[in-house]
CSV table of N, CA and C in Angstrom, one decimal:
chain,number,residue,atom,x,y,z
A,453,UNK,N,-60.1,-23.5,46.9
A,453,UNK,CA,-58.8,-24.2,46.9
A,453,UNK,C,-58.2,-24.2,48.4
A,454,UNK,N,-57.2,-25.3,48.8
A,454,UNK,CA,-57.1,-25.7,49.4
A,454,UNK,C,-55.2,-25.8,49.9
A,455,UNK,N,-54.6,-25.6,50.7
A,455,UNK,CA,-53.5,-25.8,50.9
A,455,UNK,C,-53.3,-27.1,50.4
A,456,UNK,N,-54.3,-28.4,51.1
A,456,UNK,CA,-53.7,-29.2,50.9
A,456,UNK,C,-53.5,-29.8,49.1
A,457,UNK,N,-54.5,-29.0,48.5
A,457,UNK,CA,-54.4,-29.3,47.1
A,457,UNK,C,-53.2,-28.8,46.7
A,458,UNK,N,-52.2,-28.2,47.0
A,458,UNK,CA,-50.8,-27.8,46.8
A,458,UNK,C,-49.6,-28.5,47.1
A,459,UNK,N,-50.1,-28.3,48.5
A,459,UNK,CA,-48.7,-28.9,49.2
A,459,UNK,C,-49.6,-30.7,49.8
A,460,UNK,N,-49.0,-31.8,50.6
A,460,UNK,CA,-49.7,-32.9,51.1
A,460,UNK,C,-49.6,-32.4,52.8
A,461,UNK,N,-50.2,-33.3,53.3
A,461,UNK,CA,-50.8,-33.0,54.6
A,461,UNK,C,-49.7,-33.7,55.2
A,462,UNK,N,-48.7,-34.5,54.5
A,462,UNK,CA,-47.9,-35.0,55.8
A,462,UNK,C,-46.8,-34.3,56.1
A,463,UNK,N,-46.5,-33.4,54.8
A,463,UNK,CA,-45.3,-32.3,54.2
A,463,UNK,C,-45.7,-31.1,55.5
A,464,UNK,N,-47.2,-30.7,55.5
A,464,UNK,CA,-47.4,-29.5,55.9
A,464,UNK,C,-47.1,-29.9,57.9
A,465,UNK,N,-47.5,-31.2,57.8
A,465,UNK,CA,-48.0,-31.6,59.0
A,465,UNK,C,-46.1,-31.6,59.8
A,466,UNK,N,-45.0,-32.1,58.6
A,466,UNK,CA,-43.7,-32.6,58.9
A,466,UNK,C,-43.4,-30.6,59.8
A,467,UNK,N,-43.2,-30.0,58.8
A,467,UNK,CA,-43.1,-28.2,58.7
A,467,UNK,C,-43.4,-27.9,60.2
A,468,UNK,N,-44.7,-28.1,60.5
A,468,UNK,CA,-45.3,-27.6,61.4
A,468,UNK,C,-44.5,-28.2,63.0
A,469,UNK,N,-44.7,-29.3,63.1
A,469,UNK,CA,-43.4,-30.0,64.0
A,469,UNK,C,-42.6,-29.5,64.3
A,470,UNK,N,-41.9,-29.1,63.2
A,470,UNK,CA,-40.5,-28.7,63.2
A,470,UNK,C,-40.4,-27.6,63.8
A,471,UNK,N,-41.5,-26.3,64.2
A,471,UNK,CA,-42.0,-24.7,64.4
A,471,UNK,C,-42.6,-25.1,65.7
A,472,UNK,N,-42.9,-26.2,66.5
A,472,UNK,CA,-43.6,-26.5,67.9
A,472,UNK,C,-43.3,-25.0,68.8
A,473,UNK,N,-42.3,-25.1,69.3
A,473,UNK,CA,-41.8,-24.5,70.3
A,473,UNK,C,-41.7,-22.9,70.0
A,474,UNK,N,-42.3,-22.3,71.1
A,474,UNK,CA,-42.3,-20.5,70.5
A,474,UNK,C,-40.5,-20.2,69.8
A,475,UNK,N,-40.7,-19.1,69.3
A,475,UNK,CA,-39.3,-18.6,68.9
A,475,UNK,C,-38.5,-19.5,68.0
A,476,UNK,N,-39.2,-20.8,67.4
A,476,UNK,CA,-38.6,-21.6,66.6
A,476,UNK,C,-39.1,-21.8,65.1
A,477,UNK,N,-39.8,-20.9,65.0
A,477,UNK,CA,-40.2,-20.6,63.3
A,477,UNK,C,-39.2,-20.1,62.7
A,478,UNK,N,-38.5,-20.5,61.2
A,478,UNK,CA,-37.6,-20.1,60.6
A,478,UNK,C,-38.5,-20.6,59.2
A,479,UNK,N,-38.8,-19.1,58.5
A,479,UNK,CA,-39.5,-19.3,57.5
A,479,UNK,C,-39.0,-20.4,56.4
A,480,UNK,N,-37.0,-20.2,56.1
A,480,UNK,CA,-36.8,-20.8,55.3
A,480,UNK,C,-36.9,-21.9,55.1
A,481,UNK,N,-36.4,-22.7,56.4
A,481,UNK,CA,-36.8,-24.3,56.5
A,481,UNK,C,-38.7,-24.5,56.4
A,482,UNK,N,-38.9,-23.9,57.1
A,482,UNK,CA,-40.3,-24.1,56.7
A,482,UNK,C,-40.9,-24.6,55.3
A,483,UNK,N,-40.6,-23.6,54.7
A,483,UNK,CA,-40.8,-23.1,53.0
A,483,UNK,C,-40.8,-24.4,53.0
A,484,UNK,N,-39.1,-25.0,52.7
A,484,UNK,CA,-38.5,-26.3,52.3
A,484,UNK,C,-39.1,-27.5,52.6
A,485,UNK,N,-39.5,-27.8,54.2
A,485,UNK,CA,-40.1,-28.2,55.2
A,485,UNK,C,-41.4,-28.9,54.1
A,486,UNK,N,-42.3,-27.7,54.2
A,486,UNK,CA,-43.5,-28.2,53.5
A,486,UNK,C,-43.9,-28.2,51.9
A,487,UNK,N,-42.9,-28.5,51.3
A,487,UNK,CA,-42.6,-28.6,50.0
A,487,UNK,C,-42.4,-27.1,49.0
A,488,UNK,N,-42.9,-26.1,49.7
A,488,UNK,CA,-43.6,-24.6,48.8
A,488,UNK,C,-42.2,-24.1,48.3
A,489,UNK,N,-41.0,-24.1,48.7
A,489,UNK,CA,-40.1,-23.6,47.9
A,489,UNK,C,-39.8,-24.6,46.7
A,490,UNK,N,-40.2,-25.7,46.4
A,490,UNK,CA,-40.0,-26.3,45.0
A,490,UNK,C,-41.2,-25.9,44.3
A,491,UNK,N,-42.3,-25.0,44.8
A,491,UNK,CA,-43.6,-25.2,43.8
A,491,UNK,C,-43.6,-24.4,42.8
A,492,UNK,N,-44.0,-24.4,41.9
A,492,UNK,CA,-44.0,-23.2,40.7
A,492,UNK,C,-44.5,-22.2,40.7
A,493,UNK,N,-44.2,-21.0,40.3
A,493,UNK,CA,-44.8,-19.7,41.1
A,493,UNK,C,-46.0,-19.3,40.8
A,494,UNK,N,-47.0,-20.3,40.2
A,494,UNK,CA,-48.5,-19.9,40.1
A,494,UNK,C,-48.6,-20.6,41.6
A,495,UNK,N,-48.1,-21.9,41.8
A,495,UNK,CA,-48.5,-22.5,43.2
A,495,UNK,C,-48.4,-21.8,44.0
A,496,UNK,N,-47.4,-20.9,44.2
A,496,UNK,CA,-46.8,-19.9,45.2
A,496,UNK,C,-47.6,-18.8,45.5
A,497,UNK,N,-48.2,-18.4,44.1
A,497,UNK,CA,-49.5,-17.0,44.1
A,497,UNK,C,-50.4,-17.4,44.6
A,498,UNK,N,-51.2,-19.0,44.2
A,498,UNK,CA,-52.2,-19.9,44.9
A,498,UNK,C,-52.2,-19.4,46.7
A,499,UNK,N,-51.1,-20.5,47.3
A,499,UNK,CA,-50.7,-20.5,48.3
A,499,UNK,C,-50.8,-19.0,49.0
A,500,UNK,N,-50.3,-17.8,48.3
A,500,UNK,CA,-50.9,-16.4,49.0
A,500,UNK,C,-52.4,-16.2,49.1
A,501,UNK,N,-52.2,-16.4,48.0
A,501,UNK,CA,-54.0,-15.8,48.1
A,501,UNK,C,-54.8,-16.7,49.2
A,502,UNK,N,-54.3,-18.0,49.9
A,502,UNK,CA,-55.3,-18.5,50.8
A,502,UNK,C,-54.4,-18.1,52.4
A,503,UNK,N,-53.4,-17.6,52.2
A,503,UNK,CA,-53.2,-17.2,53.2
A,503,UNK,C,-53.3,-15.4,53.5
A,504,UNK,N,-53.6,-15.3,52.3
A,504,UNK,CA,-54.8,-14.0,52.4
A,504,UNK,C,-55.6,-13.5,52.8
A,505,UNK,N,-56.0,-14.0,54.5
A,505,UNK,CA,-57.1,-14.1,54.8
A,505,UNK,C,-58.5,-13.0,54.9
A,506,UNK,N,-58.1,-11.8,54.4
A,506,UNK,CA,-58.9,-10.7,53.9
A,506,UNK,C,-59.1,-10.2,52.3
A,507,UNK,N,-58.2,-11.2,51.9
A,507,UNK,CA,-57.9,-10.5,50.5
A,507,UNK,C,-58.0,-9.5,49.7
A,508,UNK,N,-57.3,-8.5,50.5
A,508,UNK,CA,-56.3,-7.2,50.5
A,508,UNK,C,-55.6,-7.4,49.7
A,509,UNK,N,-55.2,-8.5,49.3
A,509,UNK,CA,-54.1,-8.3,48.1
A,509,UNK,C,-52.6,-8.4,48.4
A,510,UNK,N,-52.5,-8.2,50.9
A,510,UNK,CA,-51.5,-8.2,50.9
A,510,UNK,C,-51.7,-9.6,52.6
A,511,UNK,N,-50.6,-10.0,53.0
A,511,UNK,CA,-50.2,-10.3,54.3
A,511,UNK,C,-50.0,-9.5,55.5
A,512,UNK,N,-51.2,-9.0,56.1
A,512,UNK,CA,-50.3,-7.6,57.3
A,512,UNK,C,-50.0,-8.5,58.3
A,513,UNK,N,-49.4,-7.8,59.4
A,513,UNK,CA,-48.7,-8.5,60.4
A,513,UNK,C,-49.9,-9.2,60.9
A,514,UNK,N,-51.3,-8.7,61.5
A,514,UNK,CA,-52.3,-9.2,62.4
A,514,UNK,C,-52.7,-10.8,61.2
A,515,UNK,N,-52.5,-10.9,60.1
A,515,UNK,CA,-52.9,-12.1,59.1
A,515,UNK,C,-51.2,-13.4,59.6
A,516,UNK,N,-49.9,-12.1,59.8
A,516,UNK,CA,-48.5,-12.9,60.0
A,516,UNK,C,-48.9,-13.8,61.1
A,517,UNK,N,-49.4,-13.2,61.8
A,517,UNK,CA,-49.4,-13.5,63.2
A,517,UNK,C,-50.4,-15.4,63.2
A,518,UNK,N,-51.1,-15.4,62.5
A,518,UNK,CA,-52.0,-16.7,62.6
A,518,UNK,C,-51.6,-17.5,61.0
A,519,UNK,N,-50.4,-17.0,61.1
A,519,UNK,CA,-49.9,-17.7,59.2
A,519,UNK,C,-49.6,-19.5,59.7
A,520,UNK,N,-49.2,-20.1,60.8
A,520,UNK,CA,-49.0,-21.5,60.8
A,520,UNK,C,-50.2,-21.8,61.0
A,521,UNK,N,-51.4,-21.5,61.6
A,521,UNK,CA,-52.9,-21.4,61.6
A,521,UNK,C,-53.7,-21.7,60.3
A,522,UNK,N,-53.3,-21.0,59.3
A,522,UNK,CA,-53.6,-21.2,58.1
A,522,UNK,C,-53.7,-22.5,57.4
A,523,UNK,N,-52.3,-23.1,57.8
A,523,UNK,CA,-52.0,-24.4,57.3
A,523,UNK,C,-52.5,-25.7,58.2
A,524,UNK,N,-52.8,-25.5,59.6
A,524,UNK,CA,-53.3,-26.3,60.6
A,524,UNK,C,-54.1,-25.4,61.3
A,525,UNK,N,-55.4,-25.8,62.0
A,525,UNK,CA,-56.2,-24.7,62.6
A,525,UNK,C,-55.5,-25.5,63.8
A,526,UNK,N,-54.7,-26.1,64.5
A,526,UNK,CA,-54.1,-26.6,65.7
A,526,UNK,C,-53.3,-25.9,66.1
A,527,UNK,N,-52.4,-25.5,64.7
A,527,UNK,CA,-50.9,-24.7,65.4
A,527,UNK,C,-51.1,-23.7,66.6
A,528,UNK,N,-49.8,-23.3,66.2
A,528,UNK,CA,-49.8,-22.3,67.5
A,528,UNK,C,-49.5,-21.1,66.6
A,529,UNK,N,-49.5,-19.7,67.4
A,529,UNK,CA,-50.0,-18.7,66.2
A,529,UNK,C,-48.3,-17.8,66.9
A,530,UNK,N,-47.8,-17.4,65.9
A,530,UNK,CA,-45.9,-17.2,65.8
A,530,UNK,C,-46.1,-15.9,66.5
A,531,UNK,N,-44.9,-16.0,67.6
A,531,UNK,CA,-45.0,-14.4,68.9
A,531,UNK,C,-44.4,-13.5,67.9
A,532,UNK,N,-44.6,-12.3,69.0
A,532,UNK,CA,-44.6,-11.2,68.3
A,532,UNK,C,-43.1,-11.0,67.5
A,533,UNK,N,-42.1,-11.3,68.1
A,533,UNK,CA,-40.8,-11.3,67.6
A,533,UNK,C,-40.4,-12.3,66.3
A,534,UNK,N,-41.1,-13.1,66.4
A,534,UNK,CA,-41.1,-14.1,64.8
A,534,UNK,C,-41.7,-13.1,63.9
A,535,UNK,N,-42.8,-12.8,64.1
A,535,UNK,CA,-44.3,-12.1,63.6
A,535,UNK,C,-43.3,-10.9,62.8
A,536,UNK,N,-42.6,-10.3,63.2
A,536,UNK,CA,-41.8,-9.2,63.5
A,536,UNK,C,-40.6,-9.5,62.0
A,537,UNK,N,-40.0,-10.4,62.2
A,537,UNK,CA,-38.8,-11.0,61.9
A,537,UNK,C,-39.3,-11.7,60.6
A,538,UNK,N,-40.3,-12.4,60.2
A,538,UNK,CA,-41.1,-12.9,59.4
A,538,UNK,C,-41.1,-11.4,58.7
A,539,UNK,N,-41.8,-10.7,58.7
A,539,UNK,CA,-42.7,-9.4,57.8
A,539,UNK,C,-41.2,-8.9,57.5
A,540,UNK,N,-40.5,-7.9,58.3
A,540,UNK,CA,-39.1,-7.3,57.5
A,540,UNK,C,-38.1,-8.4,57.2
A,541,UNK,N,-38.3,-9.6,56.5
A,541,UNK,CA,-37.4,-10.3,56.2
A,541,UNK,C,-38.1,-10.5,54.8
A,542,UNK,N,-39.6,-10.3,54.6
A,542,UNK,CA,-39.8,-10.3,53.0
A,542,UNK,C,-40.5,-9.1,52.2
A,543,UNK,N,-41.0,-7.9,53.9
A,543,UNK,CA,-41.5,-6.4,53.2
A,543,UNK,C,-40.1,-5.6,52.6
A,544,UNK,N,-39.8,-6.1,51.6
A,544,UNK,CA,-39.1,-5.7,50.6
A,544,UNK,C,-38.9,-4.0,50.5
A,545,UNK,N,-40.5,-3.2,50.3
A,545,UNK,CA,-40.8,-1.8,50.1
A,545,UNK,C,-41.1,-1.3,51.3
A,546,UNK,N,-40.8,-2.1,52.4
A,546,UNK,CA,-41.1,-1.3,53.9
A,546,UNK,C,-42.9,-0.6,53.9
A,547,UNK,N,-43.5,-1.3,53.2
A,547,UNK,CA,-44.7,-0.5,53.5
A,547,UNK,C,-45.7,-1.5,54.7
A,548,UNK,N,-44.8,-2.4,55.7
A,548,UNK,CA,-45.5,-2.9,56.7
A,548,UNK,C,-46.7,-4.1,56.4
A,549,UNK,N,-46.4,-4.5,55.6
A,549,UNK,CA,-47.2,-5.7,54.6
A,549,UNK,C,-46.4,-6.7,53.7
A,550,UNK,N,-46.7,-7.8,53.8
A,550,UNK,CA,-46.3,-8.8,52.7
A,550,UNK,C,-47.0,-9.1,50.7
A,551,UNK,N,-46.6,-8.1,50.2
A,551,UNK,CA,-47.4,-8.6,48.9
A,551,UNK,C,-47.0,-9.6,48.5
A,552,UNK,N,-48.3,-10.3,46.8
A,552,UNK,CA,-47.7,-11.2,46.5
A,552,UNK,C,-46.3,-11.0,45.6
A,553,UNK,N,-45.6,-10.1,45.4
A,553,UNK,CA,-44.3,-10.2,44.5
A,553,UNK,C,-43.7,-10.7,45.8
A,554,UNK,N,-43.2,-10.2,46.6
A,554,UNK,CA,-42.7,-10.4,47.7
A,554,UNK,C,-42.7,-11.4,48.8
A,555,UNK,N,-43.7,-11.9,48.7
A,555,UNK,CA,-44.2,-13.4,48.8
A,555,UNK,C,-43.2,-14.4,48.0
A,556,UNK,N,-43.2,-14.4,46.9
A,556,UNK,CA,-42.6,-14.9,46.0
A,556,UNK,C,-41.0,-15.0,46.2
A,557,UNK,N,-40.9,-14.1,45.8
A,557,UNK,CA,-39.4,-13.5,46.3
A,557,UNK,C,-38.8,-14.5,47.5
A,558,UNK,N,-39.6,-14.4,48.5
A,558,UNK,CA,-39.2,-14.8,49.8
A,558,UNK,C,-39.2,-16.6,49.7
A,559,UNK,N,-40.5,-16.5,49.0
A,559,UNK,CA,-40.2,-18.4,49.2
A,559,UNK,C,-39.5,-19.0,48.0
A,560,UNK,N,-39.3,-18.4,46.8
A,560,UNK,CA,-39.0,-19.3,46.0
A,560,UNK,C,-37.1,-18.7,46.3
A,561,UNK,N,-36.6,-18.2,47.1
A,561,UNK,CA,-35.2,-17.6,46.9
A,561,UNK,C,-34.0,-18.3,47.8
């Protein structure tokens, strides 16, 4: 499976534009951006599991770090202070990882 089987490539491609510039990733518009906060929350578990890239079961920061990567192999991969700001804005249990509840949580909220 495929991102793009979820979300469309012009959605992901609009998102990603909008995150060009370091320090300008803001998850929430994003979400919106590339349609994932309207998806339904199997889409949403989909969507983790490919940005899963070890599938651990969770998001750690070194997976945070290459998350607009995921969706474009072009992007640019989010500095440490987004990286940072991303993870304690949806590690809910503070255990330094993004699960999928929590995942959830974060985009569909």
């Amino acid at each position: 499976m495929s991102l793009t089987s979820i979300l469309s490539a012009d959605a992901i491609e609009n998102a990603l534009k909008d995150c060009q510039a370091p320090d300008s990733f803001n998850y929430k518009k994003f979400f919106q951006l590339c349609g994932l906060s309207k998806k339904s929350p199997q889409d949403v578990k989909n969507v983790f599991g490919i940005l899963d890239n070890d599938a651990s079961g969770f998001i750690e920061e070194e997976e945070l770090k290459f998350f607009l990567q995921r969706f474009s192999p072009g992007a640019r991969v989010l500095t440490d202070k987004e990286t940072k700001a991303f993870l304690c804005a949806a590690d809910d249990d503070s255990d330094g990882k993004i699960g999928v509840d929590e995942f959830q949580a974060m985009v569909l909220s």
